[in-house]
Coordinates of C-alpha atoms in Angstrom, one line a residue:
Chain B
X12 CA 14.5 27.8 6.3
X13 CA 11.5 26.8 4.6
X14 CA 9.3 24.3 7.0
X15 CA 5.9 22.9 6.0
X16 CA 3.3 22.3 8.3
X17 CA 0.9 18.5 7.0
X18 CA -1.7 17.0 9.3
X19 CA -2.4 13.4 8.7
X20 CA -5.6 11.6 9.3
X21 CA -5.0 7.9 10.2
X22 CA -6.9 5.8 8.9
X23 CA -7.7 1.7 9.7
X24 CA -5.9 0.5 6.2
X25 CA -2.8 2.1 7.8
X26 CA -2.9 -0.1 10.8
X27 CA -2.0 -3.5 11.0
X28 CA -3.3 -6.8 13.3
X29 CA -1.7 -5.2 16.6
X30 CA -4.1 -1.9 15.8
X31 CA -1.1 0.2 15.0
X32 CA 0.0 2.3 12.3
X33 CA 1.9 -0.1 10.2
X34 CA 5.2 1.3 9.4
X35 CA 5.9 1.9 6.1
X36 CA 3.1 3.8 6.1
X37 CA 5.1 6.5 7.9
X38 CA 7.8 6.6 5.1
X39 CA 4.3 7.0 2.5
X40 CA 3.7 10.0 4.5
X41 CA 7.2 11.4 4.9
X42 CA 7.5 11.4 0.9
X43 CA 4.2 13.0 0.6
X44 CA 5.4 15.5 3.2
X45 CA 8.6 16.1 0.8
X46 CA 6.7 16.7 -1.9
X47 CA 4.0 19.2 0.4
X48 CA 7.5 21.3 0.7
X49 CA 8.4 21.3 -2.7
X50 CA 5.5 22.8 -3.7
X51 CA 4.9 25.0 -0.5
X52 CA 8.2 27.0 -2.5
X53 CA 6.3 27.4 -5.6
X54 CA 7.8 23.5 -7.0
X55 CA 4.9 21.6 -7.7
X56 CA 5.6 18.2 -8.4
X57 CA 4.3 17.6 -11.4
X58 CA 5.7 21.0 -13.1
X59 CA 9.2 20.6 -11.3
X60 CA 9.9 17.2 -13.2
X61 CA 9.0 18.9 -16.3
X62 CA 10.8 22.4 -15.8
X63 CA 14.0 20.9 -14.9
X64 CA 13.8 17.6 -16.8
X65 CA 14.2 15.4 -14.1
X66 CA 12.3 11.8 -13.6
X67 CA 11.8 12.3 -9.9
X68 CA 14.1 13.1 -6.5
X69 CA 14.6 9.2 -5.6
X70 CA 15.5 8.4 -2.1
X71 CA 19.5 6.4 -1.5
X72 CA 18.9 6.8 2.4
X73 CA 16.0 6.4 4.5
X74 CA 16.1 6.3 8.4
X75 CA 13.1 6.6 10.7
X76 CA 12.6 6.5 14.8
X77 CA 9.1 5.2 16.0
X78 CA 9.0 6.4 19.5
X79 CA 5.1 6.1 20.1
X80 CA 2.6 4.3 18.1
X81 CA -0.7 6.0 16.9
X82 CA -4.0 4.3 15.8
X83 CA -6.9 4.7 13.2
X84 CA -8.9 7.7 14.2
X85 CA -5.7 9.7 15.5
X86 CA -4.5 12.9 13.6
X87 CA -1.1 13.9 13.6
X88 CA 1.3 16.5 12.0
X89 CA 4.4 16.1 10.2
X90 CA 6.9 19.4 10.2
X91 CA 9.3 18.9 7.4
X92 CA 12.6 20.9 6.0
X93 CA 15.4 20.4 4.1
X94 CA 18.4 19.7 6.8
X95 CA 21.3 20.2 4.0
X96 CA 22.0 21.1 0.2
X97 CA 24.5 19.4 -1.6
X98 CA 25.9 19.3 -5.2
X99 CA 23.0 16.8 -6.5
X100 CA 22.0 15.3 -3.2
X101 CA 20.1 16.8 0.0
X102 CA 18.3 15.6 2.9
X103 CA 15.1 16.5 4.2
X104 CA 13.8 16.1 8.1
X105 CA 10.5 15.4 9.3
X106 CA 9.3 15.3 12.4
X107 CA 5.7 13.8 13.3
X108 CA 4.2 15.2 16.2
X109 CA 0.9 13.9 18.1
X110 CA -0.2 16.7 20.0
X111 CA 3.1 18.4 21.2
X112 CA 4.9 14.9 21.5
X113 CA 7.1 13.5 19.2
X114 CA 6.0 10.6 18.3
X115 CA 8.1 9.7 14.9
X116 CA 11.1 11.3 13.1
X117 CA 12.1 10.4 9.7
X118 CA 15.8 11.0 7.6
X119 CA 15.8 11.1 4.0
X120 CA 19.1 11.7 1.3
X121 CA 17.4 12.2 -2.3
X122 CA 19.0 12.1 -5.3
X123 CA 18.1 15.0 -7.9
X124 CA 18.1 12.4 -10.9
X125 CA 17.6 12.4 -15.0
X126 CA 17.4 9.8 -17.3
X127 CA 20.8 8.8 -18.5
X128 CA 20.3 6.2 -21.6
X129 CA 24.4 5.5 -20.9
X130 CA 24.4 4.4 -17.6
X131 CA 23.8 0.9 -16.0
X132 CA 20.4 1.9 -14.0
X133 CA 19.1 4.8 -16.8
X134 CA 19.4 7.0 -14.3
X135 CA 21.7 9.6 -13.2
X136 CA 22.4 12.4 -10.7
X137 CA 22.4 15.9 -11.6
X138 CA 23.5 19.1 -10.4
X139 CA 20.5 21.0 -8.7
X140 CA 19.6 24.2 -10.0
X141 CA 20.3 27.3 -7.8
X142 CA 17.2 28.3 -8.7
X143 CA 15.5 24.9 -6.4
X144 CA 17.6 25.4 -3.6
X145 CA 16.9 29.7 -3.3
X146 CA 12.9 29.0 -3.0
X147 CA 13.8 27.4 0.4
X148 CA 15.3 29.8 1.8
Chain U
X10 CA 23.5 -18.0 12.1
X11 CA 20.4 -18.5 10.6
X12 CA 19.4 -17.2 7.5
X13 CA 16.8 -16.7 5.4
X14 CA 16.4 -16.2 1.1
X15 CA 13.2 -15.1 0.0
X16 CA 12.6 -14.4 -4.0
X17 CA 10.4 -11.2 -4.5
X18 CA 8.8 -10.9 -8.3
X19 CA 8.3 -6.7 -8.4
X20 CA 5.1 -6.0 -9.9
X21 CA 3.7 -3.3 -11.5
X22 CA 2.3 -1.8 -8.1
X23 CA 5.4 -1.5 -6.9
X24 CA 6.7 0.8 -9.5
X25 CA 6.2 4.6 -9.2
X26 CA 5.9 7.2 -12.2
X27 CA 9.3 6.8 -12.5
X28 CA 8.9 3.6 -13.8
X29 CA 11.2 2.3 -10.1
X30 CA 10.4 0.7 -6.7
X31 CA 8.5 3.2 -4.5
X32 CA 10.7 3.2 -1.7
X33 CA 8.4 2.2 1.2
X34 CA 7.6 -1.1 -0.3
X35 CA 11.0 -2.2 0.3
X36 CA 10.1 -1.7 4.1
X37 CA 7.0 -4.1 3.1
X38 CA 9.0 -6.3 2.1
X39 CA 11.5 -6.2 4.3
X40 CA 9.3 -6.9 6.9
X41 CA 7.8 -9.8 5.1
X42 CA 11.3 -10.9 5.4
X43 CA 11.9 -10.9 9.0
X44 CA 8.7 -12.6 9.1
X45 CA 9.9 -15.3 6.9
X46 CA 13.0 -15.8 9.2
X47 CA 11.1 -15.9 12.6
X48 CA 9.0 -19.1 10.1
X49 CA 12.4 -20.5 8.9
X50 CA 13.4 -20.7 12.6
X51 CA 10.0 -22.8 13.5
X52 CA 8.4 -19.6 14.6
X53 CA 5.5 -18.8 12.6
X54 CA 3.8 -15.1 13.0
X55 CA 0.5 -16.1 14.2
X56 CA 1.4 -19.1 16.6
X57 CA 4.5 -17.1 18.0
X58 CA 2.2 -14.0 19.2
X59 CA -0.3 -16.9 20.9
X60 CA 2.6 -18.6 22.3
X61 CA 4.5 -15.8 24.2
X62 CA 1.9 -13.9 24.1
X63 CA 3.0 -10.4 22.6
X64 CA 1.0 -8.4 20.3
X65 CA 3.6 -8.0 17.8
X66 CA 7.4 -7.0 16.9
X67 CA 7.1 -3.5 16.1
X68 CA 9.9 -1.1 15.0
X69 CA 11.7 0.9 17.0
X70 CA 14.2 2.4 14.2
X71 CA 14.3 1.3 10.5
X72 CA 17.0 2.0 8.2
X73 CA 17.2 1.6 4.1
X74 CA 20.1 1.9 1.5
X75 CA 18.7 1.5 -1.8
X76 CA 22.3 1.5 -4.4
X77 CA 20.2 0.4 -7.4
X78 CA 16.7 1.4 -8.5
X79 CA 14.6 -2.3 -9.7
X80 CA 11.3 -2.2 -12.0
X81 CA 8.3 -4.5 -12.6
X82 CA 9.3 -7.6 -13.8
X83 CA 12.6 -7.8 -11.9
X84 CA 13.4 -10.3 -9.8
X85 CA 15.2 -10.3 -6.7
X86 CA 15.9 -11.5 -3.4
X87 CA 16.6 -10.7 0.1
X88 CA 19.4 -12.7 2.4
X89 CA 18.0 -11.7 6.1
X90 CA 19.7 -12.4 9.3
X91 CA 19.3 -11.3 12.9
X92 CA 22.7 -8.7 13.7
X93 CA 22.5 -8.8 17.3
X94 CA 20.1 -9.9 20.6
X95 CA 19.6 -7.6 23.5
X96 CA 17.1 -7.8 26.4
X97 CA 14.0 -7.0 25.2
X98 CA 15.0 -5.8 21.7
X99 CA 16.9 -6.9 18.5
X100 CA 18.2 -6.2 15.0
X101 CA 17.7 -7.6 11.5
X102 CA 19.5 -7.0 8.3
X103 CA 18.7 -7.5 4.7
X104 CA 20.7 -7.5 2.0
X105 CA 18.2 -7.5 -1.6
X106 CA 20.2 -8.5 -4.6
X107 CA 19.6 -8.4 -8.6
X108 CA 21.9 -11.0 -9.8
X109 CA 25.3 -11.1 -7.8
X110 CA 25.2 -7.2 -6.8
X111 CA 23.0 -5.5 -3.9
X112 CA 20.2 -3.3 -4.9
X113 CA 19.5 -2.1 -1.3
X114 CA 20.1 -3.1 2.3
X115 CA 17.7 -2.7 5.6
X116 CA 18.2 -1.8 9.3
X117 CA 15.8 -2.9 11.4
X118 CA 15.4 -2.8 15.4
X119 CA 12.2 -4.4 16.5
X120 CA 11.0 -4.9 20.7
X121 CA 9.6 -7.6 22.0
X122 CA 6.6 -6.2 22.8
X123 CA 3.3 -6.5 24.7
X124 CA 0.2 -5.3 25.8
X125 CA 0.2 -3.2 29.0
X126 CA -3.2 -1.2 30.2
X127 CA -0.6 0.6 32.9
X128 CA 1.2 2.6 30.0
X129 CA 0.8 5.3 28.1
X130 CA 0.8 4.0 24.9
X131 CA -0.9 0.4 26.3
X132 CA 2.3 -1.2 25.0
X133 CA 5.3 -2.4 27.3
X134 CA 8.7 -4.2 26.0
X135 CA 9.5 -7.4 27.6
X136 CA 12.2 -9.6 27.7
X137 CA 13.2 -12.2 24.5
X138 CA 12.8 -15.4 25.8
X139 CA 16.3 -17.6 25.9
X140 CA 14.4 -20.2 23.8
X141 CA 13.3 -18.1 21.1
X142 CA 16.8 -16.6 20.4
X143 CA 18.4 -20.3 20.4
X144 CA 16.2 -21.4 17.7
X145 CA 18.0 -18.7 15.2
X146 CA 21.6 -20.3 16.2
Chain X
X29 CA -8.3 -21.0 -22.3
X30 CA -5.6 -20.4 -20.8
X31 CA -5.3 -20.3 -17.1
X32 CA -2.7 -19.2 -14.5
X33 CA -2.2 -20.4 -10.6
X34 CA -0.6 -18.0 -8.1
X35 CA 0.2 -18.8 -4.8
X36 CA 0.5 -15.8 -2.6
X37 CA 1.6 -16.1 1.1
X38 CA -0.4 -13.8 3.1
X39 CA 1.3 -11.1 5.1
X40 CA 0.9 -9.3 8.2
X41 CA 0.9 -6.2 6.9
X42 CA -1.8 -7.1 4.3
X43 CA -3.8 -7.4 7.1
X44 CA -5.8 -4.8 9.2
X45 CA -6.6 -4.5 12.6
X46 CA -9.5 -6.8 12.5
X47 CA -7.1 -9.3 11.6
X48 CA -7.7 -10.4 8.7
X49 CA -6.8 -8.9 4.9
X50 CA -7.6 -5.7 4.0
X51 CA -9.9 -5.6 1.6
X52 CA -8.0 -3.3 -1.8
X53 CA -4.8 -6.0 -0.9
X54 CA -6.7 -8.5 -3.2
X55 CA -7.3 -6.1 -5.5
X56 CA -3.5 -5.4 -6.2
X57 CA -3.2 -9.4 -6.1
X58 CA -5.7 -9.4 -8.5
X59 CA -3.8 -7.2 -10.5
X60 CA -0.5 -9.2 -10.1
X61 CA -2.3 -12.5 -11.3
X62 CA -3.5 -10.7 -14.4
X63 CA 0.2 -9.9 -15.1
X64 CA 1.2 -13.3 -14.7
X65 CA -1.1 -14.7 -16.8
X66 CA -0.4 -12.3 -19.2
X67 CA 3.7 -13.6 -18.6
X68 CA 2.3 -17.1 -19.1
X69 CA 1.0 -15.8 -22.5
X70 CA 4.7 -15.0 -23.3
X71 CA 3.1 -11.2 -23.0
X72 CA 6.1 -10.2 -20.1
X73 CA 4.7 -6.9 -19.3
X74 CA 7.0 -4.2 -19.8
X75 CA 8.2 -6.1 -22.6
X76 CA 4.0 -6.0 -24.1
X77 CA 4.2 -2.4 -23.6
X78 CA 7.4 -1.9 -25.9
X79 CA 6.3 -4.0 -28.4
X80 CA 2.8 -2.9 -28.7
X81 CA 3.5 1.0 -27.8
X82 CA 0.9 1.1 -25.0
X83 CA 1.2 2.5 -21.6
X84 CA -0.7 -0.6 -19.7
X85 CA -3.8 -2.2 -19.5
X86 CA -5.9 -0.1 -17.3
X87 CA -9.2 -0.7 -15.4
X88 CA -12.5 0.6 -16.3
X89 CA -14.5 -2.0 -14.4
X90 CA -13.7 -3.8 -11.4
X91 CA -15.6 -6.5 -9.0
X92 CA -14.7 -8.5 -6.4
X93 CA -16.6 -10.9 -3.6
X94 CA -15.1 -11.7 -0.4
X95 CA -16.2 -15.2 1.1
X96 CA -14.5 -16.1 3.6
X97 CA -11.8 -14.0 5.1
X98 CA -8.0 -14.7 5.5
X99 CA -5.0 -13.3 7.9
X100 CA -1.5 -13.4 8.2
X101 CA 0.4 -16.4 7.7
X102 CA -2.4 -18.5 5.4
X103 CA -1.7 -19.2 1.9
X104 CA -4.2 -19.0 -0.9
X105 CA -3.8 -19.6 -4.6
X106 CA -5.5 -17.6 -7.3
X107 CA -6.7 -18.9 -10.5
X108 CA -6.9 -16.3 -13.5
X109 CA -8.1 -16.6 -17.1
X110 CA -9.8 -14.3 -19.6
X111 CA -13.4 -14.5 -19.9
X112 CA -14.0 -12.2 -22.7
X113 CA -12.1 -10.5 -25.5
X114 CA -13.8 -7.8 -27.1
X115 CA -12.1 -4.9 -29.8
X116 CA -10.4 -2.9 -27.3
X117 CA -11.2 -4.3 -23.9
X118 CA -10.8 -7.4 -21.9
X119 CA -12.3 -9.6 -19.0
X120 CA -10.2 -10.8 -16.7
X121 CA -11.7 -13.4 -13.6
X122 CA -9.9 -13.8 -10.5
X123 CA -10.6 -17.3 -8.3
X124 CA -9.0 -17.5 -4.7
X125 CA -8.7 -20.2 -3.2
X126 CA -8.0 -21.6 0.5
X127 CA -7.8 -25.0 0.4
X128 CA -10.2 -26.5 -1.9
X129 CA -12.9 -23.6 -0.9
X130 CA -13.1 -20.4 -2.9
X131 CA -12.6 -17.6 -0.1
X132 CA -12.5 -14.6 -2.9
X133 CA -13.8 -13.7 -6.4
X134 CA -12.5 -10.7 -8.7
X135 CA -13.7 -9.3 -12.0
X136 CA -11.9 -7.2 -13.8
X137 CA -12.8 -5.1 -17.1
X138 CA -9.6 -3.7 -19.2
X139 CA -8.8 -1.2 -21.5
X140 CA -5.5 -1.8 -24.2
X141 CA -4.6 2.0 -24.0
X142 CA -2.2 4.5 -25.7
X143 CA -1.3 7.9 -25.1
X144 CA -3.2 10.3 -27.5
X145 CA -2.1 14.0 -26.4
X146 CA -5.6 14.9 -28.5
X147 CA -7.7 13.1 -26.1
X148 CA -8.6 15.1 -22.7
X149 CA -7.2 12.3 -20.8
X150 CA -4.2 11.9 -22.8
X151 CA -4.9 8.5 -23.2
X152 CA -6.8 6.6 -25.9
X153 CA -8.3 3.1 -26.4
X154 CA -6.8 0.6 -29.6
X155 CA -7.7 -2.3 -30.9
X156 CA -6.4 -5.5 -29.1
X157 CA -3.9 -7.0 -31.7
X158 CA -5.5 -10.5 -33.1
X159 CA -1.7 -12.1 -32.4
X160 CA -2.2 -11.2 -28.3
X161 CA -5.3 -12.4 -28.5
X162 CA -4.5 -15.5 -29.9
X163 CA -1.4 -16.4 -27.3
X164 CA -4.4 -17.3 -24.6
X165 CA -5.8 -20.0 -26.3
Chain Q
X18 CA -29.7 11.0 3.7
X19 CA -26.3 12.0 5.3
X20 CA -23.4 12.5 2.6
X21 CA -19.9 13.3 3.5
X22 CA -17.8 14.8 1.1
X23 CA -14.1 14.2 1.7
X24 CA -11.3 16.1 -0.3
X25 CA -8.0 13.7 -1.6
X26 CA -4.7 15.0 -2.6
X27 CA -3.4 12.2 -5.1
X28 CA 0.7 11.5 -4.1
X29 CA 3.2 10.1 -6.6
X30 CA 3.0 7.2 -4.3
X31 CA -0.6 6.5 -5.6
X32 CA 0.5 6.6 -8.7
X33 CA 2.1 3.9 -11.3
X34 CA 3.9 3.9 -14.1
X35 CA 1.8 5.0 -17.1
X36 CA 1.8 7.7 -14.0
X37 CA -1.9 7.1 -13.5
X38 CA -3.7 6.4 -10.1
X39 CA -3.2 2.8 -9.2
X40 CA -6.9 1.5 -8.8
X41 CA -6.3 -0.2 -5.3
X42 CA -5.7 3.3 -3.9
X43 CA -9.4 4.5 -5.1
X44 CA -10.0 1.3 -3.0
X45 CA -8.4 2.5 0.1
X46 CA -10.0 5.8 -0.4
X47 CA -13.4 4.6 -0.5
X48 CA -12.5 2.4 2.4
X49 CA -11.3 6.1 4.3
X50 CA -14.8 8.0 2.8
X51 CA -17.0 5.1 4.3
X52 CA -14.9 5.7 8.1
X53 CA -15.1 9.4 7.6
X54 CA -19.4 9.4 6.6
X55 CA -19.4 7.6 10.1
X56 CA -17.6 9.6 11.6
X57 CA -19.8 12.5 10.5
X58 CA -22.6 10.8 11.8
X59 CA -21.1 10.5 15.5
X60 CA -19.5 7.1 15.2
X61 CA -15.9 7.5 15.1
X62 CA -14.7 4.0 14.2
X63 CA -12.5 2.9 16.9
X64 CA -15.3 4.1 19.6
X65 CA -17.9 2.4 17.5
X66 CA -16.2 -1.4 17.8
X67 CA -15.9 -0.7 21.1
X68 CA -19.2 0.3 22.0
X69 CA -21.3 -2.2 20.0
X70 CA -18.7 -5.2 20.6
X71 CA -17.7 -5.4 16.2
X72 CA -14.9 -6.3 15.1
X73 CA -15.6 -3.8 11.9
X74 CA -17.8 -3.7 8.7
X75 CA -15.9 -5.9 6.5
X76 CA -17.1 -5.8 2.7
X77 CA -18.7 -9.0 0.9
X78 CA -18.8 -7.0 -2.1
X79 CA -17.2 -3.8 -3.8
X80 CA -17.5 -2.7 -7.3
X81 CA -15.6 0.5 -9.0
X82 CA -15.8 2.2 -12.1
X83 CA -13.0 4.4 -13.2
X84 CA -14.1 6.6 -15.7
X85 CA -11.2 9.3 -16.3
X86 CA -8.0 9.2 -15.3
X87 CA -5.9 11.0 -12.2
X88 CA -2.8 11.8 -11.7
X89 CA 0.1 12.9 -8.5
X90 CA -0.7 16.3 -8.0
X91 CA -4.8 16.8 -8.8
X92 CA -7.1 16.7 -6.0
X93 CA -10.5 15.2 -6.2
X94 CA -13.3 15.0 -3.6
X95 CA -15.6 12.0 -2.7
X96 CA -18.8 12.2 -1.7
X97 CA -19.9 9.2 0.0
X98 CA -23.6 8.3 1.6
X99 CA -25.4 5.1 2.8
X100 CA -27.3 3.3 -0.3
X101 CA -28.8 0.5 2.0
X102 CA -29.9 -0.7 5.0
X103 CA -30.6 -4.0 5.5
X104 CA -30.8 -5.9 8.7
X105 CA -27.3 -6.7 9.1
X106 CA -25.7 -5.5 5.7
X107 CA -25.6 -2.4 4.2
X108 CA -24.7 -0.6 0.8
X109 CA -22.3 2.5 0.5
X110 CA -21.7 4.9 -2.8
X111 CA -19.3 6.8 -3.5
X112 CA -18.6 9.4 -6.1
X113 CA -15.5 10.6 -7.4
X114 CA -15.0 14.4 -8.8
X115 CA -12.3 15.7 -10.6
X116 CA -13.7 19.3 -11.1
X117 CA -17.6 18.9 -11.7
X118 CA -16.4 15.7 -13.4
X119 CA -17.7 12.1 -12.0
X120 CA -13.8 10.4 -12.6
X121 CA -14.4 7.5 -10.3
X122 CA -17.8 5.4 -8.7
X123 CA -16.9 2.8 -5.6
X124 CA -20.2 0.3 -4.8
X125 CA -19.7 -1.3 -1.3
X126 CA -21.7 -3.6 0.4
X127 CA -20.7 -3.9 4.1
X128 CA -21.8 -6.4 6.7
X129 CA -21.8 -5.2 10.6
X130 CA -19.6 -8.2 11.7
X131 CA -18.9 -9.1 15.8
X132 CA -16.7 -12.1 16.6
X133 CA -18.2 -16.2 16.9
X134 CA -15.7 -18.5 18.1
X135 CA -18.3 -20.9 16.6
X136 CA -18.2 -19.7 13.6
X137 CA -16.3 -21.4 10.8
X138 CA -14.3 -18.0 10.1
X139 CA -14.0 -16.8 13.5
X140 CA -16.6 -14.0 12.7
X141 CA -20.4 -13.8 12.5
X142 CA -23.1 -10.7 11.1
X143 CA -24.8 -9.1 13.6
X144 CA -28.1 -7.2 12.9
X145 CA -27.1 -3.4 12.9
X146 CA -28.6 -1.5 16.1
X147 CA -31.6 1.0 14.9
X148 CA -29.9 3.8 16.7
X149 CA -26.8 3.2 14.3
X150 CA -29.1 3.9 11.5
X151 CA -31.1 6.6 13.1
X152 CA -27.6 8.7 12.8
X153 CA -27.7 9.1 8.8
X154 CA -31.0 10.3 8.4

């Protein structure tokens, strides 16, 4: 399975009064990290939304683990992969590592989703294309 | 058990290129939340670190359901509780609405936390103090 | 002219690890107040953008002075009104206030802008409409 | 004159919905490009507060122009050098490219700020060691 590789420069906006990285700033990187994958198999944002006609991949579930905290002037790496396929949903896994430790771990379920005028939100889910899910393989 | 409302008015920041809530500024806001329930309960942010002398109440796990997407100009609010006490470490839930129905719910589990020079990450959990937790009954 | 107050409850995690606000937070303030006053104008902004077929307001120019600084838990109050109109762009002037002192300053130059697929950026300046205009005064 | 030039990959997260660069985010990259010249010029920020007993270089004033557009998916590169010395404030540019394009300008003017429990605000400029300056030339 596809995996990408992202190192992460922290800087002092990301940290808060206790001189930490201030959390949701983790789940900033995580989506930046999912879209690093998607276009590491050849799905750049941009030209993905266009291609297949889509208004985005929003998220339905987000979990994340903070088992150490990191500070301005640290650099970590995030390893991210798709964890499971399904019809129009699929979750991605991203592990954020400073040095060898772990030292965060984030969950995502994202929604491959279209503008539907009909429906209460505008939005609906759609199938994903074979086409998406063979690049990550 | 106490609880707290707070209104949020979504602003165009907020909003991605899908025109929705980027995710992670739910977690702002849910965090905004908790500390708006620690003030609700006569513990402010500022004067509650002095007090007890903690550097903070970071996250050790986060979770987020989002059911609904919300777009500048919405308004919603967040009903946020503590779920359960333990030692050194405890959870909160918030439940956002639009209207009557939930948009999204959070997970949080936060540690009583403070400095500590003699570990490795300079930050040690500590125990809740009794009279903290009997303020949210 | 018209003017609009907003009071805006400073957060920990607008805050950095100095302690106090981090500096591009009032900036998005600033950006929220505009939109306020704008919703004062009976202008609600998606709403504006229907009706007038733009895609926002965007910023060409933008100042700010910081005073005095703030942190977590104070609460300041902007005051916003528009300083100039001119055929296709706008000054906007931020005051904040912490008590009775002003602690920041913002200045803000706007465009009323349209998507033109002819123009390099995509995106084109037009005239303000004389009827927006005249909701400020 | 030391210049730094730092490369930016712009997220969706940076983006709003006209699907433009939110201009608090050029803020926070400016912010990054100021840490990162210092850095280049031996002072790595955390060791830096540490070493000459600051608290940061908080800004009193920052100006930006935004001249072209970006989007989620282009990169750009800053390059970022000291405009100004004074004896305890100083003046940073910064220059946006999008290609050979100038798309962005950020005008900061920084003060080298220590701690004064006498002072009004808790904080107090500090003239700015010589040997601090000696590094950018």
């Amino acid at each position: 399975m596809l995996t990408n590789r992202r190192v992460i420069a922290i800087e002092w906006g990301d940290c808060d009064p206790a001189g930490i990285v201030y959390f949701p700033r983790y789940l900033e990187w995580f989506d930046a990290c999912t879209a690093a994958l998607f276009e590491r198999a050849g799905l750049k944002k941009a030209a993905m939304l266009d291609r297949f006609g889509i208004i985005g991949i929003p998220l339905v579930d987000v979990r994340a683990r903070f088992i150490a905290p990191s500070t301005f002037g640290d650099s970590v790496t995030v390893d991210t992969r798709i964890a499971a396929w399904r019809r129009s949903s699929f979750d991605v896994e991203h592990r954020l590592l400073r040095g060898e430790a772990v030292a965060a771990e984030g969950f995502e379920t994202r929604v491959w989703t279209a503008r539907d005028p009909s429906a209460a939100s505008g939005l609906r889910s759609r199938p994903i294309p074979p086409e998406v899910i063979a690049r990550f393989k």
